[in-house]
Amino acid sequence: MNKDDIILFESARKEIYKGLSACFCLPGPQLPPVPATLAHLLTARGSKATGPVDQMAAAIGTLTDFSELRIEFTRLFVGPYGRLAPPCGSGYMDGTGTMMSDSTMDAVDRYRKAGLVVADTFKEAPDHIVAELEFLCFLVDKEIDALSPDTDEVPQARLREQKEFLERHLARWVPPFTENITRHATSPFYLNLATATRIIIRESMDYLSIPGLSEQPTPTRSRPSTATPPRSRGARTIFLKNEKTKAMPPAAR
């Protein structure tokens, strides 16, 4: 592929992560268009997640009353008497009920190194699936930045960031997380969302593990990314620029 084709390919991958993240937000009128857009992007890539996402779109395509879906969302991901499918990585990687653990702080550290902090207005844990998927969007944006001719960065280094984040986080805890959804969900939307999420994360790892894709050396210096901190489709700000990191001189990074 030429550079323009690569940018289109990676931009679509970013939109897939963004759409998947939106599906794990509280359902409302903004939700029905999301699965249809996801299905279009996944079909173009020949993804095995297309079928489940089509089923998600069919389940909510004409929905106007979201009360039952919100009850299901709350029962699975919120509580109040314990979440049936906790949507945060620490509960799967560091023990049931664990919050702000080593894996959580590893995610926070990766956000900080990328020049981001979690916004105070985002009330979920830093390793919530919405935050981790939106962080992947940001990393893909950094990779697209690195394809610009006026940068010292190389895209392979940014691909390696994505692979390392998936290996340390989503690829480890999404399988048991989605198993919990499958075990406890009753709505076709969330049952198919579990299947689609598991497939998308697995296909992402397969893509990023292609020999040679991310095996170039990290550059000795790089310019600040122009990528914009991501926002969920529910209009919640999740990440903000870390002004302290941004202000540090290159030698201190």
PDB file of C-alpha atoms in Angstrom, residues 128-245:
ATOM      1  CA  HIS A 128     -12.143   1.176  32.109  1.00  0.00           C
ATOM      2  CA  ILE A 129     -12.696  -0.338  28.674  1.00  0.00           C
ATOM      3  CA  VAL A 130     -13.955   2.994  27.321  1.00  0.00           C
ATOM      4  CA  ALA A 131     -10.720   4.727  28.359  1.00  0.00           C
ATOM      5  CA  GLU A 132      -8.441   1.975  27.065  1.00  0.00           C
ATOM      6  CA  LEU A 133     -10.154   1.841  23.670  1.00  0.00           C
ATOM      7  CA  GLU A 134     -10.047   5.629  23.366  1.00  0.00           C
ATOM      8  CA  PHE A 135      -6.338   5.510  24.222  1.00  0.00           C
ATOM      9  CA  LEU A 136      -5.843   3.101  21.331  1.00  0.00           C
ATOM     10  CA  CYS A 137      -7.505   5.716  19.098  1.00  0.00           C
ATOM     11  CA  PHE A 138      -4.954   8.252  20.285  1.00  0.00           C
ATOM     12  CA  LEU A 139      -2.051   5.879  19.625  1.00  0.00           C
ATOM     13  CA  VAL A 140      -3.283   5.263  16.081  1.00  0.00           C
ATOM     14  CA  ASP A 141      -3.491   9.036  15.608  1.00  0.00           C
ATOM     15  CA  LYS A 142       0.152   9.270  16.692  1.00  0.00           C
ATOM     16  CA  GLU A 143       1.039   6.618  14.136  1.00  0.00           C
ATOM     17  CA  ILE A 144      -0.756   8.589  11.404  1.00  0.00           C
ATOM     18  CA  ASP A 145       1.152  11.710  12.518  1.00  0.00           C
ATOM     19  CA  ALA A 146       4.379   9.755  12.090  1.00  0.00           C
ATOM     20  CA  LEU A 147       3.573   9.208   8.416  1.00  0.00           C
ATOM     21  CA  SER A 148       3.880  12.947   7.820  1.00  0.00           C
ATOM     22  CA  PRO A 149       6.998  13.994   5.872  1.00  0.00           C
ATOM     23  CA  ASP A 150       7.838  16.773   8.362  1.00  0.00           C
ATOM     24  CA  THR A 151       8.362  14.598  11.437  1.00  0.00           C
ATOM     25  CA  ASP A 152      11.340  12.750  12.881  1.00  0.00           C
ATOM     26  CA  GLU A 153       9.135   9.923  14.143  1.00  0.00           C
ATOM     27  CA  VAL A 154       8.746   6.540  12.481  1.00  0.00           C
ATOM     28  CA  PRO A 155       5.332   4.813  12.356  1.00  0.00           C
ATOM     29  CA  GLN A 156       6.798   1.446  13.361  1.00  0.00           C
ATOM     30  CA  ALA A 157       7.557   2.817  16.822  1.00  0.00           C
ATOM     31  CA  ARG A 158       3.949   3.945  17.200  1.00  0.00           C
ATOM     32  CA  LEU A 159       2.685   0.553  16.046  1.00  0.00           C
ATOM     33  CA  ARG A 160       4.866  -1.015  18.717  1.00  0.00           C
ATOM     34  CA  GLU A 161       3.231   1.219  21.350  1.00  0.00           C
ATOM     35  CA  GLN A 162      -0.161  -0.100  20.277  1.00  0.00           C
ATOM     36  CA  LYS A 163       0.973  -3.710  20.361  1.00  0.00           C
ATOM     37  CA  GLU A 164       2.565  -3.346  23.800  1.00  0.00           C
ATOM     38  CA  PHE A 165      -0.560  -1.692  25.203  1.00  0.00           C
ATOM     39  CA  LEU A 166      -2.786  -4.442  23.826  1.00  0.00           C
ATOM     40  CA  GLU A 167      -0.449  -7.162  25.128  1.00  0.00           C
ATOM     41  CA  ARG A 168      -0.300  -5.658  28.611  1.00  0.00           C
ATOM     42  CA  HIS A 169      -3.962  -4.711  28.847  1.00  0.00           C
ATOM     43  CA  LEU A 170      -6.910  -5.357  26.516  1.00  0.00           C
ATOM     44  CA  ALA A 171      -5.663  -8.610  24.994  1.00  0.00           C
ATOM     45  CA  ARG A 172      -5.261 -10.016  28.523  1.00  0.00           C
ATOM     46  CA  TRP A 173      -8.529  -9.013  30.123  1.00  0.00           C
ATOM     47  CA  VAL A 174     -11.058  -8.681  27.286  1.00  0.00           C
ATOM     48  CA  PRO A 175     -11.509 -12.491  26.949  1.00  0.00           C
ATOM     49  CA  PRO A 176     -12.688 -13.048  30.561  1.00  0.00           C
ATOM     50  CA  PHE A 177     -14.597  -9.753  30.497  1.00  0.00           C
ATOM     51  CA  THR A 178     -16.559 -10.731  27.405  1.00  0.00           C
ATOM     52  CA  GLU A 179     -17.120 -14.214  28.827  1.00  0.00           C
ATOM     53  CA  ASN A 180     -18.845 -12.556  31.784  1.00  0.00           C
ATOM     54  CA  ILE A 181     -21.036 -10.532  29.430  1.00  0.00           C
ATOM     55  CA  THR A 182     -21.980 -13.679  27.510  1.00  0.00           C
ATOM     56  CA  ARG A 183     -22.771 -15.492  30.742  1.00  0.00           C
ATOM     57  CA  HIS A 184     -25.011 -12.781  32.205  1.00  0.00           C
ATOM     58  CA  ALA A 185     -26.434 -10.680  29.356  1.00  0.00           C
ATOM     59  CA  THR A 186     -29.971 -11.195  28.127  1.00  0.00           C
ATOM     60  CA  SER A 187     -30.170  -8.591  25.331  1.00  0.00           C
ATOM     61  CA  PRO A 188     -28.983  -9.464  21.799  1.00  0.00           C
ATOM     62  CA  PHE A 189     -27.133  -6.142  21.687  1.00  0.00           C
ATOM     63  CA  TYR A 190     -24.771  -6.939  24.553  1.00  0.00           C
ATOM     64  CA  LEU A 191     -24.445 -10.620  23.695  1.00  0.00           C
ATOM     65  CA  ASN A 192     -23.238  -9.683  20.223  1.00  0.00           C
ATOM     66  CA  LEU A 193     -21.133  -6.798  21.550  1.00  0.00           C
ATOM     67  CA  ALA A 194     -19.211  -9.318  23.657  1.00  0.00           C
ATOM     68  CA  THR A 195     -18.499 -11.486  20.616  1.00  0.00           C
ATOM     69  CA  ALA A 196     -17.551  -8.520  18.424  1.00  0.00           C
ATOM     70  CA  THR A 197     -15.221  -7.053  21.058  1.00  0.00           C
ATOM     71  CA  ARG A 198     -13.401 -10.337  21.537  1.00  0.00           C
ATOM     72  CA  ILE A 199     -12.924 -10.716  17.767  1.00  0.00           C
ATOM     73  CA  ILE A 200     -11.791  -7.122  17.184  1.00  0.00           C
ATOM     74  CA  ILE A 201      -9.163  -7.293  19.917  1.00  0.00           C
ATOM     75  CA  ARG A 202      -7.906 -10.664  18.641  1.00  0.00           C
ATOM     76  CA  GLU A 203      -7.747  -9.397  15.055  1.00  0.00           C
ATOM     77  CA  SER A 204      -5.914  -6.286  16.252  1.00  0.00           C
ATOM     78  CA  MET A 205      -3.283  -8.418  17.930  1.00  0.00           C
ATOM     79  CA  ASP A 206      -2.955 -10.569  14.813  1.00  0.00           C
ATOM     80  CA  TYR A 207      -2.449  -7.447  12.681  1.00  0.00           C
ATOM     81  CA  LEU A 208       0.089  -5.840  15.018  1.00  0.00           C
ATOM     82  CA  SER A 209       1.973  -9.144  15.281  1.00  0.00           C
ATOM     83  CA  ILE A 210       2.684  -9.351  11.538  1.00  0.00           C
ATOM     84  CA  PRO A 211       6.461  -9.933  11.292  1.00  0.00           C
ATOM     85  CA  GLY A 212       8.336  -6.709  10.636  1.00  0.00           C
ATOM     86  CA  LEU A 213       5.329  -4.416  11.110  1.00  0.00           C
ATOM     87  CA  SER A 214       6.572  -2.810  14.321  1.00  0.00           C
ATOM     88  CA  GLU A 215      10.181  -3.938  14.422  1.00  0.00           C
ATOM     89  CA  GLN A 216      12.006  -0.727  13.497  1.00  0.00           C
ATOM     90  CA  PRO A 217      14.116   0.967  16.203  1.00  0.00           C
ATOM     91  CA  THR A 218      12.591   3.776  18.243  1.00  0.00           C
ATOM     92  CA  PRO A 219      13.838   7.170  16.995  1.00  0.00           C
ATOM     93  CA  THR A 220      16.334   9.038  19.156  1.00  0.00           C
ATOM     94  CA  ARG A 221      14.195  12.169  19.242  1.00  0.00           C
ATOM     95  CA  SER A 222      10.636  13.000  18.268  1.00  0.00           C
ATOM     96  CA  ARG A 223       8.422  16.017  17.957  1.00  0.00           C
ATOM     97  CA  PRO A 224       5.259  16.425  20.039  1.00  0.00           C
ATOM     98  CA  SER A 225       2.273  14.647  18.571  1.00  0.00           C
ATOM     99  CA  THR A 226      -0.468  16.781  17.055  1.00  0.00           C
ATOM    100  CA  ALA A 227      -3.018  14.043  17.743  1.00  0.00           C
ATOM    101  CA  THR A 228      -6.083  15.323  19.585  1.00  0.00           C
ATOM    102  CA  PRO A 229      -7.028  13.712  22.915  1.00  0.00           C
ATOM    103  CA  PRO A 230     -10.019  11.474  22.152  1.00  0.00           C
ATOM    104  CA  ARG A 231     -13.617  12.091  23.214  1.00  0.00           C
ATOM    105  CA  SER A 232     -16.269   9.437  23.509  1.00  0.00           C
ATOM    106  CA  ARG A 233     -19.350   9.626  21.320  1.00  0.00           C
ATOM    107  CA  GLY A 234     -21.313  10.324  24.491  1.00  0.00           C
ATOM    108  CA  ALA A 235     -19.468  13.692  24.546  1.00  0.00           C
ATOM    109  CA  ARG A 236     -17.532  12.840  27.713  1.00  0.00           C
ATOM    110  CA  THR A 237     -13.978  14.101  27.781  1.00  0.00           C
ATOM    111  CA  ILE A 238     -11.778  11.173  28.756  1.00  0.00           C
ATOM    112  CA  PHE A 239      -8.246  12.454  28.188  1.00  0.00           C
ATOM    113  CA  LEU A 240      -6.657  15.867  28.390  1.00  0.00           C
ATOM    114  CA  LYS A 241      -3.220  16.987  27.307  1.00  0.00           C
ATOM    115  CA  ASN A 242      -0.760  16.599  30.167  1.00  0.00           C
ATOM    116  CA  GLU A 243       0.567  20.141  30.311  1.00  0.00           C
ATOM    117  CA  LYS A 244       3.439  19.170  32.629  1.00  0.00           C
ATOM    118  CA  THR A 245       4.645  16.548  30.161  1.00  0.00           C
TER     119      THR A 245
END
